[in-house]
Every structure is written in C-alpha cells, then in structure tokens.
C-alpha cells in the first residue's frame, strides 16, 4: 500500500515502474491467457500460519501537505495531464487506508507500510536530511516519520554495503535516497538475519508521524532501485520473504494477507486503527474462512522492447500477482463480456479496475445509479455514487470457483470537499480511469481483497484465494 495521495488518480505502487519511465522501460501490456489453474480445492490446503502480525492503519493527514505533494506528483505524472489545479479542493487523503505493521530492524522498532506491489524494504536512517518536493532542505519534522529513524551505529548486527545505494521514487511523490546495508529484520516473530535493506538518509516524504519505512513483498524482478555507485549497475538481491525461505525459517514458502474493510467512522475518529487484518507467514491468518478456495498460477511476463508479453516460458519475469478471470456476475452482466486476462491482485490499489463496459453496467445497478464524471484531478472518467446508495451483488469467478464481494465494499468514500461534503465512488472503476500507461492491466484491488484471504507462493508462482466468512 503506497498510494496515500492518489485516491482520485489511482496511482498505486504499480505506477513506480511507469514513473521511472525515463530510466526504465515503460511497459506496454499485451493480452494473452495464463495457464489453466493447477488445482481447485473446496477446502483450503494450508495450516494456520507460524507467524502472524496484525495490520494497523494510518492517520488522516494535513491538507497543506497534500497540496505540497501535488506539486511533485505533477512533475512525475506519466502523462503530464495532472496539472493539479483542483487538488486543494479535494482532501483526498482523509479516507485512504494503508496497511501498516510493526517490525524490528537490528532490534529497533518501526511501523512500516506493508506492500505487495514493491520489493525493497527500507527504514529511514537517523540523522536523515528531509527535503521538500523542490529539493530544498527543510526540518526533519516536515517529513513526519514515526520515529527519529534507524540508528545504524546502535545496531550490533548492522553491516554497511559500501558504494551501494538505493534510489526510490513512489507514485505518491515520496523520494528516498541513500545507502544500503544488512541487518536482522523481524516481522511477527519471523526473524531473518543479514537481510539487505535500504537505509535512506535523504527523504522527500509526506508522513503523519506513524510510518518509518516499508516492507516489500513483491517479486525480486521488481528490484529497480538498488545500484552500484561505481558503475551504475542494478544489484539484485533476495528480498525479505525470499531470505526467510532460503534461511529455512518456514515449513511452507507462503505468506497470506487478510485486509479488513475500515469504516468511515474508524478513519475519521482514530489516528491509528488497530487490528485491521493480518500479514501471516507459513500459512493462514487467524480469521474465519469458508470452504471456497482455488489455487491459480501467477502469470509471468517476457519483456521485449519495452513490451511485457504474458509468458510462462523460461524467460518469464514475475512482476505482479497477475491472474485470469473467468467471469464477473452481477445484474446485467450477461449483456457484456466479463472475462478478463491479465488481472493483477494488488493490495496497493483501492479499487477494482475492470473493462469499461463491465464498470458501466455495474454502475447502472446501484440504487440510485452511479454517474460517470470527469475527475477534477486528472480529467479521467470516474464513477461517483451517492454515499448512501446500495450496491448490487458482485461475484468473481476464477478457476471455476466463485467468490462474492460484500456490497459495502462497492461504495468507497474517496474525497471530501472543503465544505465537508463527502464524495463516494464506485468500488469498480473502468480501466480508462488509469490512463494509457496501464493499457490492458486490469486490477482487483482492496474492494475484492477485503473478502478473501490471499495466500502467495512466489516460489511455485501461485496464489490461493479463500473466501472469508462475512464480517
Ligand atoms: C485473452 O487472450 C486471448 C489471446 O490473446 C484472446 O483471444 C481473448 O479474447 C482474451 N480474452 C479476453 C476476455 O480479452
Ligand atoms: C505498533 O507500534 C506503535 C508505536 O510503538 C504502537 O502504538 C502500536 O500499539 C503497535 N501496534 C501493535 C499492533 O503492536
Ligand atoms: C554513526 O557513526 C558515523 C561515523 O562515526 C557518524 O558519521 C554518524 O553521524 C553516526 N550516526 C548517528 C545517527 O549517530
Ligand atoms: C517549488 O518551486 C516553485 C517554483 O519556484 C514554487 O512555486 C513552489 O512554491 C515551490 N514548492 C515548494 C513546496 O517549496
Ligand atoms: C561495483 O562496480 C565496481 C566497478 O565496476 C566493481 O569493482 C565492484 O565490485 C562493484 N560492486 C558490487 C557490489 O557489485
Ligand atoms: C490524533 O493525533 C493528533 C495529533 O497528534 C492529536 O491531537 C489527537 O488527539 C489524536 N486523536 C486521537 C483520537 O487519538
Ligand atoms: C469445511 O469442510 C470441512 C471438511 O469437509 C468441514 O469439516 C468444515 O466443517 C467445513 N467448514 C465450513 C465452514 O463449512
Ligand atoms: C488542467 O487539466 C485539465 C484536464 O486535462 C484541462 O482541461 C485544463 O485546461 C488544465 N488547466 C491548466 C491550467 O493547465
Ligand atoms: C445518508 O444517510 C444519512 C442517514 O440516513 C443522512 O444523514 C445523510 O445525509 C445521507 N447522505 C446523503 C449523501 O444522502
Ligand atoms: C472448469 O470446469 C470445466 C467444465 O466442467 C472443466 O472442463 C474444467 O476443467 C474446469 N477447470 C478447472 C480449473 O477446474
Ligand atoms: C460542497 O461543495 C461541492 C463542490 O463545490 C458542491 O458540489 C456541494 O454542493 C457543496 N455542498 C454543500 C452542502 O454545500
């Protein structure tokens, strides 16, 4: 989850790749089907996890910072059309939910963002320089991390990695630069020795006094930030989960994520909402589940001339948790083609981002119906809905197995005008809301993921979905 600023422009961690377009290939995605699901179960095959840690959520942020960061988002916008003229009117952060967890690095405690859409784990280094979006040095308090930072000198287990740097830019405008090293990282009792991590000492960050870093859980092919200072070469390494598997810390090489829906009241009244799901290693989180489960192969990509062609051949690179959808079912769904190839399961995106006609027919089924407007933030189409509307039922079928989405997940409080009026959006938005860079990359985001336990096996390259009991 790394999208605080982008409720209306949809930029998620996935956008890291695109925003770094100058230095990295900007991918075009081509549609082809993934291999057939390997297995289909009624009963989920996994044990209760060996290690689990509850998620917390973040606090609302200050409006002035939102406005400041609109500046850097404009600079980084892949299409340049996000001129930000209406940014100040929309307090887009009020309703964003980040899924945070407490971890230790070298025995020091940090609250970090848990992100299945990026891979480099980092914690801010004590004594860091805070910069505003223009690169001007400002007081450390402006960056508003949750702690004074990681004191590498105070850790007996820290080892520097000389002449190696990490240079990270995120879709929300955060920029983190600085050295790389190794230390013991512990998450929910799972302890990994000599984990390579970034320890940035220069930051442009729009914190809220809680977060001090990030735990990345995506595939190593997404490592784009760590490089050799002498020759500029990228330096791949084992991210946290892969190290845990190599160090034989887990019986099963899997991790699971359960992310709970959070009410508007929780977001409005609490600075930190505790216990909104779990990150679990080696099995399932401690939440009630039903006997509806399926295991799907993750779709890899062959990258040729900046085009990412889905491929499961020997050259396949695994980027995201991409699967095929057999069908979506809701009132009127028989009138449109609802299958979609290449759909990314992403905890870093709030919404389901689906084919245009699927979003349109679904929007018509709300009572009262959702209406299509042009986002004041980026000029893209977006379905807005009355916050008191009732949503139609929405079923997702993958590998012959059907999962249901709770209608409450389909009305998403997304922004607030200065006069206090809340704006809600449909949980299901058209692919066109993302802009061209996301060509043919459909997404099932938090709206879907609130309803399932997602169990990832990046070693066998499979994902298992299990329907959660209603909550
Ligand atoms: C999936 O990809 C195949 C091969 O490119 C194509 O024939 C099919 O129409 C695609 N399915 C959808 C739903 O777009
Ligand atoms: C995480 O750490 C923060 C700050 O120390 C603390 O307030 C919070 O209760 C912790 N949360 C959990 C779930 O342990
Ligand atoms: C750690 O030690 C180095 C070298 O002595 C020093 O430059 C740096 O300021 C120290 N960092 C902190 C946070 O004290
Ligand atoms: C950045 O620089 C521009 C142009 O000089 C200025 O208008 C803007 O206010 C500056 N932004 C910040 C956050 O200092
Ligand atoms: C970085 O590059 C230099 C020059 O090519 C090389 O000597 C050194 O071994 C490299 N370091 C790493 C960690 O790869
Ligand atoms: C949230 O944090 C602010 C600033 O730190 C504090 O003034 C306020 O009392 C906190 N609210 C709650 C509900 O904890
Ligand atoms: C799921 O299936 C197992 C084995 O058939 C059974 O023991 C269990 O009660 C079922 N659980 C639910 C929630 O239906
Ligand atoms: C801002 O962007 C919108 C949508 O692309 C466009 O209509 C508008 O003219 C732009 N405004 C400025 C001041 O550039
Ligand atoms: C939604 O319903 C509540 C309670 O019935 C009411 O107070 C509120 O004004 C309604 N909001 C809208 C946007 O209609
Ligand atoms: C789905 O059902 C069809 C028809 O019963 C069957 O041919 C196919 O093998 C099934 N696929 C999976 C993954 O179970
Ligand atoms: C609040 O502002 C929005 C945007 O200007 C406007 O559409 C809405 O009607 C206003 N609501 C109230 C209650 O004034």
mmCIF file of C-alpha atoms in Angstrom, residues 2 4-5 58-70 72-73 92-93 98 113 122 130-133 140-146 172-176 203-211:
data_model
loop_
_atom_site.group_PDB
_atom_site.id
_atom_site.type_symbol
_atom_site.label_atom_id
_atom_site.label_comp_id
_atom_site.label_asym_id
_atom_site.label_seq_id
_atom_site.Cartn_x
_atom_site.Cartn_y
_atom_site.Cartn_z
ATOM 1 C CA UNK A 2 1.630 3.164 -1.046
ATOM 2 C CA UNK A 4 -1.906 7.949 0.067
ATOM 3 C CA UNK A 5 -2.205 10.759 -2.397
ATOM 4 C CA UNK A 58 -2.733 5.267 9.205
ATOM 5 C CA UNK A 59 -3.980 8.614 10.451
ATOM 6 C CA UNK A 60 -5.621 11.321 8.368
ATOM 7 C CA UNK A 61 -3.107 13.790 7.045
ATOM 8 C CA UNK A 62 -2.827 17.544 6.976
ATOM 9 C CA UNK A 63 -4.303 19.266 3.960
ATOM 10 C CA UNK A 64 -1.359 21.607 3.496
ATOM 11 C CA UNK A 65 0.881 18.639 2.908
ATOM 12 C CA UNK A 66 -1.485 17.195 0.369
ATOM 13 C CA UNK A 67 -1.204 20.425 -1.564
ATOM 14 C CA UNK A 68 2.591 20.465 -1.329
ATOM 15 C CA UNK A 69 2.819 16.956 -2.623
ATOM 16 C CA UNK A 70 0.511 17.678 -5.503
ATOM 17 C CA UNK A 72 5.778 16.659 -7.039
ATOM 18 C CA UNK A 73 3.019 14.417 -8.333
ATOM 19 C CA UNK A 92 -8.189 13.020 -0.908
ATOM 20 C CA UNK A 93 -6.271 11.548 1.990
ATOM 21 C CA UNK A 98 -2.733 1.962 4.468
ATOM 22 C CA UNK A 113 3.830 0.097 5.179
ATOM 23 C CA UNK A 122 13.636 0.330 3.809
ATOM 24 C CA UNK A 130 14.405 15.990 4.826
ATOM 25 C CA UNK A 131 13.776 17.810 1.553
ATOM 26 C CA UNK A 132 10.667 19.452 0.160
ATOM 27 C CA UNK A 133 9.418 18.467 -3.306
ATOM 28 C CA UNK A 140 13.183 16.672 9.718
ATOM 29 C CA UNK A 141 9.771 17.156 11.315
ATOM 30 C CA UNK A 142 8.409 18.168 7.898
ATOM 31 C CA UNK A 143 8.888 14.588 6.665
ATOM 32 C CA UNK A 144 6.910 13.378 9.737
ATOM 33 C CA UNK A 145 8.224 9.850 10.048
ATOM 34 C CA UNK A 146 7.055 7.800 13.031
ATOM 35 C CA UNK A 172 2.642 9.427 -4.341
ATOM 36 C CA UNK A 173 5.699 11.644 -4.769
ATOM 37 C CA UNK A 174 7.822 10.211 -1.956
ATOM 38 C CA UNK A 175 11.537 10.084 -2.789
ATOM 39 C CA UNK A 176 14.047 8.118 -0.667
ATOM 40 C CA UNK A 203 13.911 11.846 2.085
ATOM 41 C CA UNK A 204 11.067 13.717 0.484
ATOM 42 C CA UNK A 205 8.208 12.248 2.459
ATOM 43 C CA UNK A 206 4.739 13.236 3.463
ATOM 44 C CA UNK A 207 4.336 11.298 6.703
ATOM 45 C CA UNK A 208 1.840 11.527 9.500
ATOM 46 C CA UNK A 209 4.075 10.664 12.439
ATOM 47 C CA UNK A 210 3.497 6.923 12.250
ATOM 48 C CA UNK A 211 5.322 5.292 9.331
#
